[in-house]
C-alpha cells in the first residue's frame, strides 16, 4: 500500500493527550540511582519531577551518573543524553500510561557529535511508542548507518520493521513524528516517511531513546476523540475495580515498631528466639568498609542481638554509625547447629568461622576459612567475573554467604557451606575439627541450594548451573551465558505430575525448568532474578510461578501458569522486588510481595496492586513472616538503618485476642530462605 493510502486511512488526531516543553525541569543533570544496590533493595528511583521517569539505569554507564541533562535551547529548554551507553542497554525516558492506544507522537530530535565510535548497540536516537516495559516497545530511530528505521523491541532484540536512507548532519535538528494507529505504524523525519504493520503492541506509553549523544526538543502527543473516550471509560472501570479489590483485601496496619539503632546494613536482619524466652530477638549485621580496612577484616564488622525494646543483649565487633545504609549479604545465620534445642549464631569475622552461643554470644567453636584453590589463568580469561573480581587467591576464602547443609546423612544439617561472591565454595564440618568435606570452583550465582535429590539421605548441592553429589563429584553442569540467581526444587506444579522439577532464575538465560538430571522441560524467555511459586490464581489449576527482574530495570514482574505459559508481564516503577507469596487473607489464593516502598505493596494474581504499602517508612528493605500473627497469616516486615516495622492485615486479631486459624499454604522455598532466616512460631496471643 502506498504511504499516501495508509495516511488516508489514519484517523484524525485532534485531542492533546500529553505535552511537555521541559520548562518545568531544572537546568542541569538528572538525579540517577546508578548503583547495583537496586538489585537487592526497594530504593525509590530518584529522577526528574513530573511525568517523566527513567525505566533503565545501570551503574556502568558512567561513574558520576551523567546520563541525562536539561539544557537551554532556542529560548526554551531541551533534554540531552550525554555520551554513550556502551554496556547493558539503551538509555530511555518514558511517560504516559500502559492503556494509551492510538496516538501521534511529535518531537524534535537532534543527533549530536560525540567522542569515540559510539555504542556497540548501534548508535540509535529517536522516539518510542506502545511502551509496555523496557524490553517491549516500538520505536522510530535515526541509526548511525544513515537510515531512518521503525523498530520492534522484544527482550534483547531489535527487529527492523521498515527502513529508508536519511541524510542528516550532526547537530541538525529533525522533526520526528511517530503515529501508531491500531496495527499500523508510520514514522517520519524531515521529508522521509516509512511505515509498517505490527501484530500485537496495541497499548503503551511513549518515550525518548538514545544510546548516543542527542538532544530532544518539545514533545507532544495527540490522540483521536474516539481514543480519548475509550480511555475515560477504561479509567472509570479501573477505578471501580480498585474499589472492589480494596473491599476484598484488608489494608496493612502498623502493629509494631522496633528500634535498630543504625546497626544493620540492608537486608542483613534475622528474627529468632536466640535466648529461649519465648519471644523473638532481632539479629542484625553490619559491614563497614572503614573498619574492614582498619582491622584487616573482610565483610562482617559488627553483629548485634537486640530484644524488642531495642536493648542490645550482646554484640560482637564494632558498630560504625557511618556504615552505608545498604550492603550485599553478610556471612551470618541463626540455627540450631548442634541439635541441643537452642539456637546458635554462625558467622564469619575476617577469615575466622565462628559458632556463637545464641543467648550470650560466647564463641563455642572457631576455625579458619578454607584456603582458596587458585583458578587457572586461561579459565579466568574466558570467563566472566560477574561483577566481582576473582579475589586474592593467596588468601583464604573471603566468605560472602553461609548456610547449613547435611552431606553425611546425619539427623540434622550440621555442616557449614561457605561461598565467596561467585567463584569458590567449600563445606566444612565443625564437629570433626573443621574437616573440609567438599570444594568447588565455578560461577555459583547467588544462592546455592541443598537437599536430598536422590533419596540417599544426604544432600546434593545446586551451585550455580552445577549439581554436586554429597562427596563433591559433579553430577551435571549446564553451559549457559549468565548465572543462577534463585533456585527451587519441588513437585510438579500441575495436578497429576509425578516427578520433582528444578526451577532456576538464570538472569538473561530466563526462567529454567529442569528435571533432576538436567533435562530441559521449559526455558521461559525473559530476564529472571527472583521468583515465588504459590497459588496466586484460584481460577487456574496447580501453582503459578511469579518471577521478577530488576537488574538495570525498576522491576518487571511476570506470572506463568503451571505449564510455563506467560499469563502477564508488567513493569512496576520501584527498584527492587521479591515476588514472595503472602498469605494475607487466609484464603487459598495468595498475594505476592512487590515492595513496601511508597506506591508499591501487594499484587494479586492478575498483577494489580490490591494492598498499598504504608505511606510512612521505613521501606528500604522488606520481607514476610508469620511470626507476629496468631491466626496463621503473614505479617510484612519493613526496615531501614534505624527502625523495623511490622505491618499486619487490618482485620488481624489484636494482641491477646483469640484467633480463628485460617488456611496456611505449604510453599516451596526458591532460595532456601528458611536456612537464611530462622523464624520461629510465637505462642498464641503474643
XYZ file of C-alpha atoms in Angstrom, residues 239-488:
250
model
C -11.351 2.865 39.490
C -14.344 0.641 40.176
C -12.103 -2.439 40.088
C -9.706 -0.827 42.587
C -12.632 -0.148 44.914
C -13.699 -3.807 44.682
C -10.164 -5.002 45.469
C -9.996 -2.666 48.464
C -13.130 -4.288 49.858
C -11.801 -7.794 49.222
C -8.334 -7.368 50.742
C -7.681 -5.805 54.166
C -5.316 -2.864 54.258
C -1.969 -3.008 56.051
C -1.987 -1.879 59.690
C 1.141 -0.956 61.628
C 1.392 -3.363 64.561
C 4.913 -2.841 65.931
C 7.958 -0.608 65.618
C 11.306 -1.796 66.943
C 14.493 0.322 67.156
C 17.601 -0.906 65.312
C 19.998 1.908 66.336
C 21.732 2.007 62.954
C 23.185 -1.474 63.497
C 22.009 -3.085 60.249
C 23.122 -2.901 56.624
C 20.397 -3.611 54.126
C 18.672 -6.977 54.290
C 21.023 -8.446 56.909
C 18.329 -8.957 59.545
C 17.008 -12.162 61.142
C 14.288 -12.796 63.720
C 14.729 -15.723 66.120
C 14.282 -16.657 69.756
C 18.001 -16.921 70.447
C 17.731 -16.740 74.257
C 14.823 -19.153 74.730
C 12.436 -16.704 76.408
C 9.573 -17.490 74.016
C 9.818 -14.167 72.167
C 11.906 -13.305 69.123
C 15.086 -11.310 69.197
C 16.391 -9.237 66.306
C 19.764 -10.354 64.968
C 21.370 -7.734 62.729
C 24.696 -7.439 60.943
C 26.719 -4.524 59.688
C 29.609 -4.193 57.267
C 31.796 -1.077 57.349
C 34.464 -0.541 54.733
C 36.346 1.779 57.087
C 36.505 -0.899 59.798
C 37.373 -3.600 57.261
C 40.430 -1.603 56.224
C 41.322 -0.560 59.763
C 41.157 -4.010 61.342
C 42.100 -6.131 58.302
C 38.683 -7.799 58.160
C 36.701 -8.954 55.132
C 32.956 -8.143 55.323
C 31.217 -8.590 58.664
C 32.314 -5.922 61.163
C 29.503 -5.909 63.740
C 26.930 -8.488 64.839
C 24.236 -7.460 67.329
C 21.342 -9.162 69.086
C 18.541 -6.842 70.247
C 15.390 -7.522 72.190
C 12.105 -5.994 71.063
C 12.601 -2.983 73.304
C 15.820 -2.152 71.487
C 18.212 -3.280 74.223
C 21.449 -4.778 72.918
C 21.711 -8.220 74.534
C 25.141 -8.905 73.105
C 27.360 -7.575 70.379
C 30.465 -8.766 68.560
C 32.694 -6.487 66.540
C 32.474 -2.710 66.419
C 29.487 -0.663 65.187
C 30.031 2.178 62.733
C 27.394 4.949 62.555
C 28.774 5.908 59.132
C 28.349 2.459 57.580
C 26.269 2.508 54.373
C 22.516 2.042 54.514
C 22.682 -0.821 52.021
C 25.015 -3.720 51.514
C 25.067 -7.160 49.987
C 24.798 -10.354 52.000
C 26.915 -10.615 55.120
C 28.018 -14.060 56.366
C 25.854 -14.918 59.361
C 22.887 -17.204 60.046
C 20.835 -18.321 63.032
C 20.198 -22.043 63.522
C 20.403 -24.928 65.982
C 23.568 -26.372 64.512
C 24.461 -28.714 67.404
C 20.969 -30.141 67.838
C 20.611 -29.238 71.533
C 17.292 -27.411 71.053
C 18.695 -23.884 71.449
C 19.855 -21.560 68.679
C 23.373 -20.593 67.736
C 24.679 -17.820 65.501
C 27.098 -18.972 62.806
C 29.181 -16.140 61.365
C 32.473 -15.193 59.738
C 34.616 -12.329 61.021
C 37.576 -11.753 58.745
C 38.931 -15.203 57.917
C 37.520 -16.822 61.055
C 34.401 -19.032 61.004
C 32.640 -18.896 64.373
C 29.754 -20.606 66.149
C 28.437 -18.342 68.925
C 26.032 -19.135 71.730
C 22.716 -17.533 70.847
C 21.969 -16.281 74.358
C 25.396 -14.938 75.346
C 27.394 -14.508 72.126
C 30.216 -16.607 73.574
C 32.354 -18.316 70.913
C 31.712 -22.062 71.095
C 33.901 -23.045 68.123
C 36.043 -21.323 65.511
C 38.283 -22.213 62.593
C 39.965 -20.508 59.665
C 38.018 -20.154 56.446
C 39.204 -22.638 53.814
C 42.241 -21.838 51.735
C 41.427 -20.629 48.227
C 42.222 -23.041 45.433
C 43.639 -20.943 42.563
C 41.723 -20.822 39.303
C 43.831 -21.260 36.127
C 44.524 -18.007 34.313
C 43.258 -19.301 30.967
C 39.889 -20.083 32.574
C 39.627 -16.586 34.040
C 40.397 -15.007 30.676
C 37.420 -16.686 29.006
C 35.015 -16.469 31.973
C 33.028 -13.563 33.313
C 33.690 -12.413 36.859
C 30.014 -11.298 37.074
C 30.715 -8.003 38.774
C 33.126 -9.378 41.354
C 36.840 -9.926 40.932
C 38.250 -13.408 41.379
C 39.956 -12.192 44.548
C 43.403 -12.624 46.038
C 43.944 -16.369 45.787
C 46.936 -16.235 48.121
C 44.432 -15.610 50.933
C 41.790 -17.813 52.459
C 38.195 -17.608 51.249
C 36.559 -14.194 51.615
C 33.138 -15.504 52.662
C 30.050 -13.667 51.427
C 27.347 -16.179 52.405
C 26.933 -19.269 54.517
C 24.272 -21.852 55.316
C 23.993 -25.278 56.927
C 23.861 -28.498 54.875
C 23.777 -32.247 55.505
C 26.295 -34.123 53.353
C 26.851 -37.010 55.788
C 23.305 -38.245 56.382
C 23.002 -37.020 59.962
C 19.583 -36.447 61.557
C 20.157 -32.696 61.208
C 22.076 -30.323 58.911
C 25.282 -29.666 60.852
C 27.899 -28.835 58.233
C 28.616 -25.259 57.137
C 28.622 -24.292 53.461
C 30.752 -21.217 52.746
C 30.951 -19.303 49.471
C 32.566 -16.122 48.264
C 30.819 -13.779 45.835
C 30.658 -16.138 42.865
C 33.629 -18.432 42.385
C 34.691 -20.547 45.371
C 32.607 -22.847 47.546
C 33.520 -25.197 50.380
C 31.740 -27.239 53.066
C 33.383 -27.845 56.442
C 32.361 -30.000 59.405
C 32.677 -28.094 62.710
C 32.179 -31.348 64.644
C 35.167 -33.015 63.019
C 37.921 -30.458 63.676
C 36.786 -28.313 60.774
C 37.396 -31.014 58.166
C 36.805 -29.782 54.606
C 34.219 -32.140 53.128
C 33.847 -30.554 49.712
C 35.367 -27.877 47.482
C 34.098 -26.487 44.212
C 35.089 -23.719 41.810
C 32.929 -22.116 39.152
C 30.266 -19.458 38.748
C 27.997 -20.243 41.682
C 25.434 -17.498 41.354
C 23.795 -16.058 44.443
C 22.012 -18.794 46.390
C 23.271 -22.397 46.457
C 20.511 -24.931 47.081
C 20.919 -28.027 49.245
C 18.628 -31.026 49.575
C 18.368 -34.755 49.072
C 17.597 -35.225 45.371
C 18.358 -38.947 45.033
C 16.827 -40.235 48.268
C 20.059 -41.455 49.884
C 19.590 -39.297 52.988
C 22.452 -36.961 52.097
C 22.253 -33.548 50.490
C 23.164 -32.721 46.939
C 24.115 -29.132 46.093
C 22.931 -26.954 43.227
C 25.754 -24.438 42.924
C 25.088 -22.123 40.020
C 24.424 -24.333 37.000
C 26.170 -27.385 38.505
C 24.741 -30.251 40.552
C 27.207 -31.722 43.057
C 26.790 -35.027 44.863
C 27.374 -35.244 48.613
C 31.038 -36.157 48.023
C 31.647 -33.168 45.742
C 31.626 -35.094 42.468
C 29.897 -33.278 39.659
C 26.660 -34.963 38.569
C 25.950 -32.488 35.757
C 26.512 -28.927 34.586
C 24.690 -26.580 32.224
C 26.716 -24.356 29.941
C 24.750 -21.133 29.578
C 25.692 -17.477 29.293
C 24.506 -15.948 32.584
C 24.404 -17.192 36.175
C 21.845 -18.541 38.629
C 20.060 -16.103 40.919
C 17.434 -18.247 42.681
C 16.557 -21.952 42.866
C 13.562 -24.022 43.927
